[in-house]
Amino acid sequence: MTKSYSLQEIADFLGAELQGDPACRIKGLNTLEHAAASELSFLASKAYERFLSTTEAGAVIVEARFAETLSCNALVMANPYLGYARISAWFDSSRETMSGVHPTAVVASSAVLGEGVAIGPHATIGERVKIDAGASIGPGVSIGNDSTIGSGSRLYSNVSIYHGVSIGCNVVIHSNTVIGADGFGFANDAGKWVKIRQLGGVEIGNNVEIGASTTIDRGALGNTVIEDGVILDNHVQIAHNVRLGENTAMAAYSGIAGSTTIGKNCVFAGQAGAVGHITVGDGVVAMARCTISKSTSKAGSYSSGLLMYDTPVWRKNAVRFGQLDDMARRLRKLEKGSQK
Amino acid sequence: MTKSYSLQEIADFLGAELQGDPACRIKGLNTLEHAAASELSFLASKAYERFLSTTEAGAVIVEARFAETLSCNALVMANPYLGYARISAWFDSSRETMSGVHPTAVVASSAVLGEGVAIGPHATIGERVKIDAGASIGPGVSIGNDSTIGSGSRLYSNVSIYHGVSIGCNVVIHSNTVIGADGFGFANDAGKWVKIRQLGGVEIGNNVEIGASTTIDRGALGNTVIEDGVILDNHVQIAHNVRLGENTAMAAYSGIAGSTTIGKNCVFAGQAGAVGHITVGDGVVAMARCTISKSTSKAGSYSSGLLMYDTPVWRKNAVRFGQLDDMARRLRKLEKGSQK
Amino acid sequence: MTKSYSLQEIADFLGAELQGDPACRIKGLNTLEHAAASELSFLASKAYERFLSTTEAGAVIVEARFAETLSCNALVMANPYLGYARISAWFDSSRETMSGVHPTAVVASSAVLGEGVAIGPHATIGERVKIDAGASIGPGVSIGNDSTIGSGSRLYSNVSIYHGVSIGCNVVIHSNTVIGADGFGFANDAGKWVKIRQLGGVEIGNNVEIGASTTIDRGALGNTVIEDGVILDNHVQIAHNVRLGENTAMAAYSGIAGSTTIGKNCVFAGQAGAVGHITVGDGVVAMARCTISKSTSKAGSYSSGLLMYDTPVWRKNAVRFGQLDDMARRLRKLEKGSQK
């Protein structure tokens, strides 16, 4: 049976102003375009305003300026997207819930498991690993010696955690992500590469979420550090000895090269990155495919990359890129000529 | 013992015109450069024409225009590359064939397995999972509750499928790929990220092939959808609520951001991508590193990115990029001056 | 108890000139900034010179030109970074050591294991696999039929090796990497994709290191080849039938498209790549995000991509990129006019 909630209950939880029928029953969430009368929707982006007049939603979370024109029930609040995020937890019934240690899991006798820890089939837990209360370890996860997992954290299937990795509380790590593999450190000896042993570890704070197929390497000397509240998407790469400040967000394929420190509340869009050995201040935003190529303490948005063109148009212009310096010199020469 | 086929059998299967000895025995496939007398080759690219006169292949699949000058046996057809593709299945003898459910696999009692389903060692199959006839699940694969796998599909080792994922028939998913992890959805609450629960699922059609280490996220509300015949390479990223139209192809590192709809028969080259919340029509081709940055219904080829230069040359020109707007204004000024 | 070494022992091993106290005890390695009196440090980059006067390290590996001004003990050698790399092995005590075949591992009866081979929990070893002396296979690793692993090699957890893959001696493969998945080969038949069976394998030489979540595809016809001494970072993509020459290095997200041959001692920086079907000579360096778009036999550094700008500045200039060809023509016209 599907759970349902009254609009009043939801308004109270969100601290939203209720406009309409407080007894309206809500059984789920949906987009303005697809919501039914038993569903709650929200308006958080200009692009979807056009659906506001035709939505069949039972109620919509909106900013005050939209409330008046709305024909259905409304929950009015300053940040409807945040309202949607918070209420989404009430409708998340499909999660797998695991409990206990599955008999096929291999848990070292020196490992310490807190109350209510769940360990799935075929997981491997190393020596002296500590897993705190309520943490949940998915099928096929491997955790190396001396690593720790904080309370309430959840590791999905086939995650690999190396030795000496410390993970905080309420951390979510999605499938097939790798934490603590060796950083990419080699010295060149007359053409041959000599491996630099990666002697540090990884520290991950609390309330961090890490996507699927992401990699966070262990430090060469000292630790790679991910501070509280950081969110990382899929296919992210964090090299050795990087530090990511609190609440920094990184989208798919974004990467930070070795020994770089990123401030708090930074945002890296898709395929953005930062070179190694630099320091980036708080509040820096790297747009898609932007390379942060030097230290900066100035908050704000940075870009590299090009716009999109029809290929024949692009080709003509791309060829000219290689003539830019020449063009600039010729332009200067013409200017000098015209000043005579 | 290696299987062999007569050239006549192969010609019949391909619907190719046979020129030469129909009894010639073919034991394998190889490139023009490396083929032996018992091997079949093909010419599908101008770059390899130079090997046509010296090849030692027993027979070559060619277009009609090359048949006359060829000294060895020929199979003549309009699309030799397609001929090569179709006949390659006859020589694929090295596949591992699995059968039955391995005793180390953990299969929920509520799961339903069709006839001839194979499940490898250390796989984990969740509650109410349905796996149809002839499907094959590799070692270490994890399939979450309520997911379904269509008949004849094959999942290679260490693939992770979350709950509520629907996969069609004859789908191939390569190792360590993740389907159904949470989309990257968070609302910002005064600097802190609040997770938006990802309540949708993933639907994958029939005859889809998905490479290794690729990720397809579940929808936030409603499903992420991959239509029939789509092919995805390794390291591809499909964000939540994306829809990929039939027979669209995406090469390595290409990615589609959230809620974007891609048409049928599109091609994304390596590291190409599309931003979120847009609609891309049928037959769009994004060249390597191109970002499709706005909706387009026009089929054809799009590009971004730059050509390759010697680094010192590049550096001089790259610096000028930051002066482009200034140069354009100065050029305009000179033009005005010259018109006086 | 932590192991310690005298500075003299270390100097002898490195062939470094010792300046200071030969009896000084060294218990670990650290950066100039963080080293304590019992730790050895090194100076290998201009960026860290500023810490040389204040370091509390017990000794520092430096080039001769810094030795004179150094107040602490010094190990003087031409390449301090190499010294650091070589001595790092002495302090790598934290590695998990495995031994024997774990009872949960599934090893085919036709597999052949050399002396001292370790196989972790939940690993799956296929038919006729050969694993040579001293190799170590992590938890959840899957190795397909007929593959071979050379002596002393180490595969970390959840690595997937397909059938017919040959791996040399002393190779390191980090977690969740996939070797031998099908190359991305399809022929188009009136809009539908027809799979080309990937009949080749993968050959990996000796002393190769491969990062986490990296993919190396099997050949379509003939093998994909990684020569001795190659080092690959995380999230690298090597397509079918690529050949990487000895000691070539590739950083995160760098990728090589199908049938391309890369020479020896090349370096691909982050997100650099090469297109398919080309030949790249020895000693080519592709800077970050550079696409090697044609064959080249000339060693040296190549670049593509753009510098980083404040977004409003970037936007003005990026728009002008689409006018470049027009600007060039107008510039030429002005020049002609001024010559009259």
mmCIF file of C-alpha atoms in Angstrom, chain B residues 32-329:
data_model
loop_
_atom_site.group_PDB
_atom_site.id
_atom_site.type_symbol
_atom_site.label_atom_id
_atom_site.label_comp_id
_atom_site.label_asym_id
_atom_site.label_seq_id
_atom_site.Cartn_x
_atom_site.Cartn_y
_atom_site.Cartn_z
ATOM 1 C CA LEU B 32 44.547 -7.128 -45.278
ATOM 2 C CA GLU B 33 48.021 -6.618 -43.895
ATOM 3 C CA HIS B 34 48.125 -9.728 -41.746
ATOM 4 C CA ALA B 35 45.713 -12.216 -43.322
ATOM 5 C CA ALA B 36 46.954 -15.661 -44.389
ATOM 6 C CA ALA B 37 45.671 -17.840 -47.239
ATOM 7 C CA SER B 38 43.122 -19.486 -44.955
ATOM 8 C CA GLU B 39 41.721 -16.164 -43.810
ATOM 9 C CA LEU B 40 39.076 -13.779 -45.096
ATOM 10 C CA SER B 41 39.724 -10.029 -45.091
ATOM 11 C CA PHE B 42 37.835 -6.890 -46.134
ATOM 12 C CA LEU B 43 38.419 -3.389 -47.447
ATOM 13 C CA ALA B 44 36.288 -0.755 -45.753
ATOM 14 C CA SER B 45 38.507 2.319 -45.532
ATOM 15 C CA LYS B 46 40.600 4.274 -48.007
ATOM 16 C CA ALA B 47 43.516 4.143 -45.560
ATOM 17 C CA TYR B 48 43.932 0.434 -46.123
ATOM 18 C CA GLU B 49 43.635 0.358 -49.942
ATOM 19 C CA ARG B 50 47.423 0.233 -50.224
ATOM 20 C CA PHE B 51 47.410 -3.305 -48.782
ATOM 21 C CA LEU B 52 45.046 -4.625 -51.459
ATOM 22 C CA SER B 53 47.737 -5.510 -53.980
ATOM 23 C CA THR B 54 49.975 -7.330 -51.504
ATOM 24 C CA THR B 55 47.499 -9.070 -49.227
ATOM 25 C CA GLU B 56 47.905 -12.809 -48.805
ATOM 26 C CA ALA B 57 44.280 -13.248 -47.732
ATOM 27 C CA GLY B 58 42.398 -16.212 -49.157
ATOM 28 C CA ALA B 59 39.562 -13.865 -50.056
ATOM 29 C CA VAL B 60 38.636 -10.243 -49.564
ATOM 30 C CA ILE B 61 35.214 -8.590 -49.133
ATOM 31 C CA VAL B 62 35.250 -5.554 -51.420
ATOM 32 C CA GLU B 63 33.026 -3.115 -53.272
ATOM 33 C CA ALA B 64 32.493 -3.847 -56.947
ATOM 34 C CA ARG B 65 34.946 -1.187 -58.090
ATOM 35 C CA PHE B 66 37.871 -3.062 -56.508
ATOM 36 C CA ALA B 67 36.857 -6.554 -57.640
ATOM 37 C CA GLU B 68 38.395 -6.377 -61.079
ATOM 38 C CA THR B 69 41.927 -5.574 -60.000
ATOM 39 C CA LEU B 70 41.943 -8.111 -57.195
ATOM 40 C CA SER B 71 44.154 -11.161 -57.761
ATOM 41 C CA CYS B 72 42.705 -13.297 -54.933
ATOM 42 C CA ASN B 73 39.155 -14.499 -54.390
ATOM 43 C CA ALA B 74 36.615 -11.785 -53.758
ATOM 44 C CA LEU B 75 33.222 -11.419 -52.122
ATOM 45 C CA VAL B 76 31.651 -8.398 -53.748
ATOM 46 C CA MET B 77 29.024 -6.376 -51.895
ATOM 47 C CA ALA B 78 27.953 -2.772 -51.461
ATOM 48 C CA ASN B 79 29.005 -2.498 -47.812
ATOM 49 C CA PRO B 80 32.075 -4.645 -47.072
ATOM 50 C CA TYR B 81 32.263 -3.398 -43.475
ATOM 51 C CA LEU B 82 28.773 -4.718 -42.847
ATOM 52 C CA GLY B 83 29.771 -8.004 -44.446
ATOM 53 C CA TYR B 84 32.730 -8.222 -42.103
ATOM 54 C CA ALA B 85 30.504 -7.426 -39.115
ATOM 55 C CA ARG B 86 27.961 -10.089 -39.995
ATOM 56 C CA ILE B 87 30.459 -12.856 -40.705
ATOM 57 C CA SER B 88 32.501 -12.067 -37.570
ATOM 58 C CA ALA B 89 29.911 -13.915 -35.503
ATOM 59 C CA TRP B 90 30.868 -17.183 -37.217
ATOM 60 C CA PHE B 91 34.424 -16.971 -35.918
ATOM 61 C CA ASP B 92 33.712 -15.958 -32.339
ATOM 62 C CA SER B 93 34.570 -19.234 -30.687
ATOM 63 C CA SER B 94 36.434 -17.955 -27.672
ATOM 64 C CA ARG B 95 33.499 -16.737 -25.588
ATOM 65 C CA GLU B 96 33.114 -18.165 -22.143
ATOM 66 C CA THR B 97 29.939 -20.131 -21.990
ATOM 67 C CA MET B 98 28.357 -20.410 -18.617
ATOM 68 C CA SER B 99 25.464 -22.549 -17.610
ATOM 69 C CA GLY B 100 23.353 -22.979 -14.537
ATOM 70 C CA VAL B 101 23.395 -21.071 -11.293
ATOM 71 C CA HIS B 102 26.784 -21.250 -9.590
ATOM 72 C CA PRO B 103 26.481 -22.496 -6.001
ATOM 73 C CA THR B 104 28.206 -19.384 -4.650
ATOM 74 C CA ALA B 105 25.655 -17.044 -6.245
ATOM 75 C CA VAL B 106 23.138 -15.577 -3.810
ATOM 76 C CA VAL B 107 19.702 -15.541 -5.426
ATOM 77 C CA ALA B 108 16.687 -14.256 -3.498
ATOM 78 C CA SER B 109 13.956 -16.847 -3.153
ATOM 79 C CA SER B 110 11.474 -14.452 -4.751
ATOM 80 C CA ALA B 111 13.603 -14.057 -7.880
ATOM 81 C CA VAL B 112 12.302 -15.742 -11.043
ATOM 82 C CA LEU B 113 14.783 -17.285 -13.455
ATOM 83 C CA GLY B 114 13.820 -18.317 -16.995
ATOM 84 C CA GLU B 115 14.996 -21.419 -18.803
ATOM 85 C CA GLY B 116 18.707 -21.702 -19.412
ATOM 86 C CA VAL B 117 19.635 -18.682 -17.308
ATOM 87 C CA ALA B 118 23.285 -18.755 -16.236
ATOM 88 C CA ILE B 119 24.455 -17.014 -13.067
ATOM 89 C CA GLY B 120 28.161 -16.850 -12.290
ATOM 90 C CA PRO B 121 30.076 -17.141 -9.036
ATOM 91 C CA HIS B 122 29.513 -14.512 -6.358
ATOM 92 C CA ALA B 123 26.611 -12.832 -8.119
ATOM 93 C CA THR B 124 23.874 -11.341 -5.937
ATOM 94 C CA ILE B 125 20.291 -11.340 -7.212
ATOM 95 C CA GLY B 126 17.753 -9.304 -5.207
ATOM 96 C CA GLU B 127 14.132 -9.811 -4.271
ATOM 97 C CA ARG B 128 11.569 -10.200 -7.046
ATOM 98 C CA VAL B 129 14.223 -9.887 -9.765
ATOM 99 C CA LYS B 130 13.118 -11.498 -13.034
ATOM 100 C CA ILE B 131 15.736 -12.881 -15.410
ATOM 101 C CA ASP B 132 14.377 -14.231 -18.685
ATOM 102 C CA ALA B 133 15.387 -17.266 -20.708
ATOM 103 C CA GLY B 134 18.952 -17.573 -21.852
ATOM 104 C CA ALA B 135 20.254 -14.516 -20.043
ATOM 105 C CA SER B 136 23.743 -14.766 -18.589
ATOM 106 C CA ILE B 137 24.917 -12.985 -15.433
ATOM 107 C CA GLY B 138 28.682 -12.794 -14.862
ATOM 108 C CA PRO B 139 30.771 -13.244 -11.726
ATOM 109 C CA GLY B 140 30.311 -10.628 -9.030
ATOM 110 C CA VAL B 141 27.329 -8.951 -10.675
ATOM 111 C CA SER B 142 24.822 -7.392 -8.292
ATOM 112 C CA ILE B 143 21.179 -6.891 -9.282
ATOM 113 C CA GLY B 144 18.923 -4.889 -6.959
ATOM 114 C CA ASN B 145 15.351 -5.646 -5.958
ATOM 115 C CA ASP B 146 12.567 -5.576 -8.554
ATOM 116 C CA SER B 147 14.874 -5.271 -11.568
ATOM 117 C CA THR B 148 14.307 -7.280 -14.727
ATOM 118 C CA ILE B 149 16.694 -8.671 -17.343
ATOM 119 C CA GLY B 150 15.297 -9.668 -20.743
ATOM 120 C CA SER B 151 15.970 -12.918 -22.575
ATOM 121 C CA GLY B 152 19.352 -13.467 -24.119
ATOM 122 C CA SER B 153 20.961 -10.518 -22.360
ATOM 123 C CA ARG B 154 24.494 -10.780 -21.035
ATOM 124 C CA LEU B 155 26.011 -8.938 -18.073
ATOM 125 C CA TYR B 156 29.783 -9.289 -17.658
ATOM 126 C CA SER B 157 31.636 -9.454 -14.349
ATOM 127 C CA ASN B 158 31.211 -6.897 -11.581
ATOM 128 C CA VAL B 159 28.365 -4.986 -13.218
ATOM 129 C CA SER B 160 26.140 -3.226 -10.660
ATOM 130 C CA ILE B 161 22.425 -2.927 -11.350
ATOM 131 C CA TYR B 162 20.406 -1.042 -8.731
ATOM 132 C CA HIS B 163 16.769 -1.691 -7.815
ATOM 133 C CA GLY B 164 13.921 -0.951 -10.197
ATOM 134 C CA VAL B 165 15.932 -1.170 -13.402
ATOM 135 C CA SER B 166 14.338 -2.718 -16.472
ATOM 136 C CA ILE B 167 16.653 -4.176 -19.135
ATOM 137 C CA GLY B 168 15.376 -5.528 -22.459
ATOM 138 C CA CYS B 169 16.294 -8.551 -24.573
ATOM 139 C CA ASN B 170 19.680 -9.251 -26.133
ATOM 140 C CA VAL B 171 21.322 -6.442 -24.211
ATOM 141 C CA VAL B 172 25.078 -6.645 -23.568
ATOM 142 C CA ILE B 173 26.552 -4.826 -20.556
ATOM 143 C CA HIS B 174 30.311 -4.896 -20.095
ATOM 144 C CA SER B 175 32.202 -5.192 -16.837
ATOM 145 C CA ASN B 176 32.004 -2.743 -13.952
ATOM 146 C CA THR B 177 29.258 -0.659 -15.527
ATOM 147 C CA VAL B 178 26.679 0.806 -13.143
ATOM 148 C CA ILE B 179 22.982 1.164 -14.008
ATOM 149 C CA GLY B 180 20.545 2.912 -11.714
ATOM 150 C CA ALA B 181 22.763 4.780 -9.266
ATOM 151 C CA ASP B 182 21.246 7.991 -7.932
ATOM 152 C CA GLY B 183 21.168 10.957 -10.270
ATOM 153 C CA PHE B 184 23.215 13.933 -9.120
ATOM 154 C CA GLY B 185 20.414 16.020 -7.658
ATOM 155 C CA PHE B 186 20.836 18.372 -4.717
ATOM 156 C CA ALA B 187 19.222 21.628 -3.618
ATOM 157 C CA ASN B 188 21.329 24.254 -1.898
ATOM 158 C CA ASP B 189 20.255 25.345 1.569
ATOM 159 C CA ALA B 190 22.392 28.277 2.678
ATOM 160 C CA GLY B 191 25.578 26.683 1.414
ATOM 161 C CA LYS B 192 24.759 23.072 2.351
ATOM 162 C CA TRP B 193 23.553 20.496 -0.127
ATOM 163 C CA VAL B 194 20.232 18.735 0.518
ATOM 164 C CA LYS B 195 19.859 15.499 -1.373
ATOM 165 C CA ILE B 196 16.935 15.064 -3.732
ATOM 166 C CA ARG B 197 15.897 11.415 -3.496
ATOM 167 C CA GLN B 198 15.994 9.819 -6.913
ATOM 168 C CA LEU B 199 12.600 8.144 -7.068
ATOM 169 C CA GLY B 200 12.568 7.044 -10.711
ATOM 170 C CA GLY B 201 14.206 4.068 -12.378
ATOM 171 C CA VAL B 202 15.976 3.142 -15.615
ATOM 172 C CA GLU B 203 14.441 1.522 -18.713
ATOM 173 C CA ILE B 204 16.745 -0.022 -21.286
ATOM 174 C CA GLY B 205 15.284 -1.346 -24.540
ATOM 175 C CA ASN B 206 16.272 -4.329 -26.676
ATOM 176 C CA ASN B 207 19.517 -4.929 -28.567
ATOM 177 C CA VAL B 208 21.383 -2.277 -26.603
ATOM 178 C CA GLU B 209 25.144 -2.621 -26.035
ATOM 179 C CA ILE B 210 26.816 -0.826 -23.146
ATOM 180 C CA GLY B 211 30.606 -0.685 -22.647
ATOM 181 C CA ALA B 212 32.721 -1.062 -19.532
ATOM 182 C CA SER B 213 32.797 1.440 -16.646
ATOM 183 C CA THR B 214 29.813 3.314 -18.023
ATOM 184 C CA THR B 215 27.141 4.844 -15.781
ATOM 185 C CA ILE B 216 23.420 5.336 -16.386
ATOM 186 C CA ASP B 217 21.699 7.071 -13.491
ATOM 187 C CA ARG B 218 18.140 6.455 -12.330
ATOM 188 C CA GLY B 219 15.570 9.203 -12.795
ATOM 189 C CA ALA B 220 14.683 11.750 -10.136
ATOM 190 C CA LEU B 221 10.981 11.551 -11.050
ATOM 191 C CA GLY B 222 10.147 9.187 -13.878
ATOM 192 C CA ASN B 223 12.710 7.054 -15.646
ATOM 193 C CA THR B 224 15.933 7.461 -17.535
ATOM 194 C CA VAL B 225 15.274 5.774 -20.899
ATOM 195 C CA ILE B 226 17.620 4.102 -23.379
ATOM 196 C CA GLU B 227 15.704 3.069 -26.482
ATOM 197 C CA ASP B 228 16.252 -0.022 -28.658
ATOM 198 C CA GLY B 229 19.484 -0.433 -30.556
ATOM 199 C CA VAL B 230 21.506 2.209 -28.717
ATOM 200 C CA ILE B 231 25.265 1.525 -28.476
ATOM 201 C CA LEU B 232 27.424 3.058 -25.751
ATOM 202 C CA ASP B 233 31.197 2.786 -25.433
ATOM 203 C CA ASN B 234 33.246 2.722 -22.203
ATOM 204 C CA HIS B 235 33.201 5.567 -19.629
ATOM 205 C CA VAL B 236 29.937 7.035 -20.913
ATOM 206 C CA GLN B 237 27.761 9.032 -18.499
ATOM 207 C CA ILE B 238 23.984 9.218 -18.851
ATOM 208 C CA ALA B 239 22.458 11.468 -16.203
ATOM 209 C CA HIS B 240 19.015 11.217 -14.644
ATOM 210 C CA ASN B 241 15.923 11.497 -16.823
ATOM 211 C CA VAL B 242 17.865 11.508 -20.071
ATOM 212 C CA ARG B 243 16.217 9.783 -23.026
ATOM 213 C CA LEU B 244 18.402 8.364 -25.811
ATOM 214 C CA GLY B 245 16.577 7.663 -29.068
ATOM 215 C CA GLU B 246 16.832 4.431 -31.060
ATOM 216 C CA ASN B 247 20.174 3.472 -32.570
ATOM 217 C CA THR B 248 22.033 6.446 -31.148
ATOM 218 C CA ALA B 249 25.772 5.779 -30.668
ATOM 219 C CA MET B 250 28.046 7.335 -28.051
ATOM 220 C CA ALA B 251 31.830 6.926 -27.931
ATOM 221 C CA ALA B 252 34.095 6.911 -24.883
ATOM 222 C CA TYR B 253 33.726 9.706 -22.310
ATOM 223 C CA SER B 254 30.694 11.189 -24.032
ATOM 224 C CA GLY B 255 28.008 12.285 -21.623
ATOM 225 C CA ILE B 256 24.485 13.660 -21.506
ATOM 226 C CA ALA B 257 23.433 15.939 -18.652
ATOM 227 C CA GLY B 258 20.138 15.625 -16.817
ATOM 228 C CA SER B 259 16.664 15.707 -18.406
ATOM 229 C CA THR B 260 17.964 16.025 -21.954
ATOM 230 C CA THR B 261 16.274 14.137 -24.797
ATOM 231 C CA ILE B 262 18.451 12.902 -27.662
ATOM 232 C CA GLY B 263 16.854 11.789 -30.923
ATOM 233 C CA LYS B 264 17.301 8.637 -32.962
ATOM 234 C CA ASN B 265 20.437 7.779 -34.940
ATOM 235 C CA CYS B 266 22.567 10.442 -33.312
ATOM 236 C CA VAL B 267 26.334 9.987 -32.953
ATOM 237 C CA PHE B 268 28.448 11.394 -30.132
ATOM 238 C CA ALA B 269 32.185 11.092 -30.744
ATOM 239 C CA GLY B 270 34.740 10.836 -27.936
ATOM 240 C CA GLN B 271 34.284 13.343 -25.088
ATOM 241 C CA ALA B 272 31.334 14.969 -26.852
ATOM 242 C CA GLY B 273 28.360 15.864 -24.718
ATOM 243 C CA ALA B 274 25.092 17.675 -24.320
ATOM 244 C CA VAL B 275 24.031 20.055 -21.564
ATOM 245 C CA GLY B 276 20.942 19.430 -19.458
ATOM 246 C CA HIS B 277 17.269 20.199 -20.126
ATOM 247 C CA ILE B 278 17.512 20.392 -23.924
ATOM 248 C CA THR B 279 16.037 18.460 -26.837
ATOM 249 C CA VAL B 280 18.241 17.235 -29.663
ATOM 250 C CA GLY B 281 16.645 15.965 -32.868
ATOM 251 C CA ASP B 282 17.313 12.824 -34.893
ATOM 252 C CA GLY B 283 20.544 12.442 -36.826
ATOM 253 C CA VAL B 284 22.659 14.942 -34.931
ATOM 254 C CA VAL B 285 26.400 14.223 -34.980
ATOM 255 C CA ALA B 286 28.556 15.754 -32.229
ATOM 256 C CA MET B 287 32.217 15.624 -33.211
ATOM 257 C CA ALA B 288 34.954 14.876 -30.656
ATOM 258 C CA ARG B 289 34.811 17.204 -27.622
ATOM 259 C CA CYS B 290 31.773 19.059 -29.006
ATOM 260 C CA THR B 291 29.291 20.328 -26.435
ATOM 261 C CA ILE B 292 25.716 20.455 -27.720
ATOM 262 C CA SER B 293 24.801 23.536 -25.707
ATOM 263 C CA LYS B 294 21.260 24.238 -26.860
ATOM 264 C CA SER B 295 18.255 22.447 -28.310
ATOM 265 C CA THR B 296 18.453 21.721 -31.997
ATOM 266 C CA SER B 297 16.141 19.882 -34.352
ATOM 267 C CA LYS B 298 18.507 20.158 -37.308
ATOM 268 C CA ALA B 299 20.317 16.957 -38.271
ATOM 269 C CA GLY B 300 23.968 17.330 -39.209
ATOM 270 C CA SER B 301 27.414 17.672 -37.746
ATOM 271 C CA TYR B 302 28.359 20.030 -34.903
ATOM 272 C CA SER B 303 31.813 20.908 -33.555
ATOM 273 C CA SER B 304 33.587 22.776 -30.786
ATOM 274 C CA GLY B 305 37.174 22.394 -29.734
ATOM 275 C CA LEU B 306 40.448 23.324 -31.355
ATOM 276 C CA LEU B 307 42.934 21.738 -33.702
ATOM 277 C CA MET B 308 46.333 20.597 -32.529
ATOM 278 C CA TYR B 309 49.428 22.801 -32.605
ATOM 279 C CA ASP B 310 53.036 22.702 -31.550
ATOM 280 C CA THR B 311 52.847 24.034 -28.017
ATOM 281 C CA PRO B 312 54.881 27.239 -28.630
ATOM 282 C CA VAL B 313 52.684 28.092 -31.633
ATOM 283 C CA TRP B 314 49.562 27.259 -29.682
ATOM 284 C CA ARG B 315 50.625 29.429 -26.750
ATOM 285 C CA LYS B 316 51.042 32.552 -28.885
ATOM 286 C CA ASN B 317 47.624 32.069 -30.424
ATOM 287 C CA ALA B 318 45.877 31.024 -27.232
ATOM 288 C CA VAL B 319 46.909 34.284 -25.600
ATOM 289 C CA ARG B 320 45.351 36.157 -28.511
ATOM 290 C CA PHE B 321 42.011 34.420 -27.876
ATOM 291 C CA GLY B 322 41.600 36.666 -24.832
ATOM 292 C CA GLN B 323 42.076 39.702 -27.094
ATOM 293 C CA LEU B 324 39.577 38.629 -29.747
ATOM 294 C CA ASP B 325 36.789 40.973 -28.782
ATOM 295 C CA ASP B 326 39.245 43.847 -28.640
ATOM 296 C CA MET B 327 40.647 42.888 -32.039
ATOM 297 C CA ALA B 328 37.162 42.770 -33.542
ATOM 298 C CA ARG B 329 36.394 46.261 -32.259
#
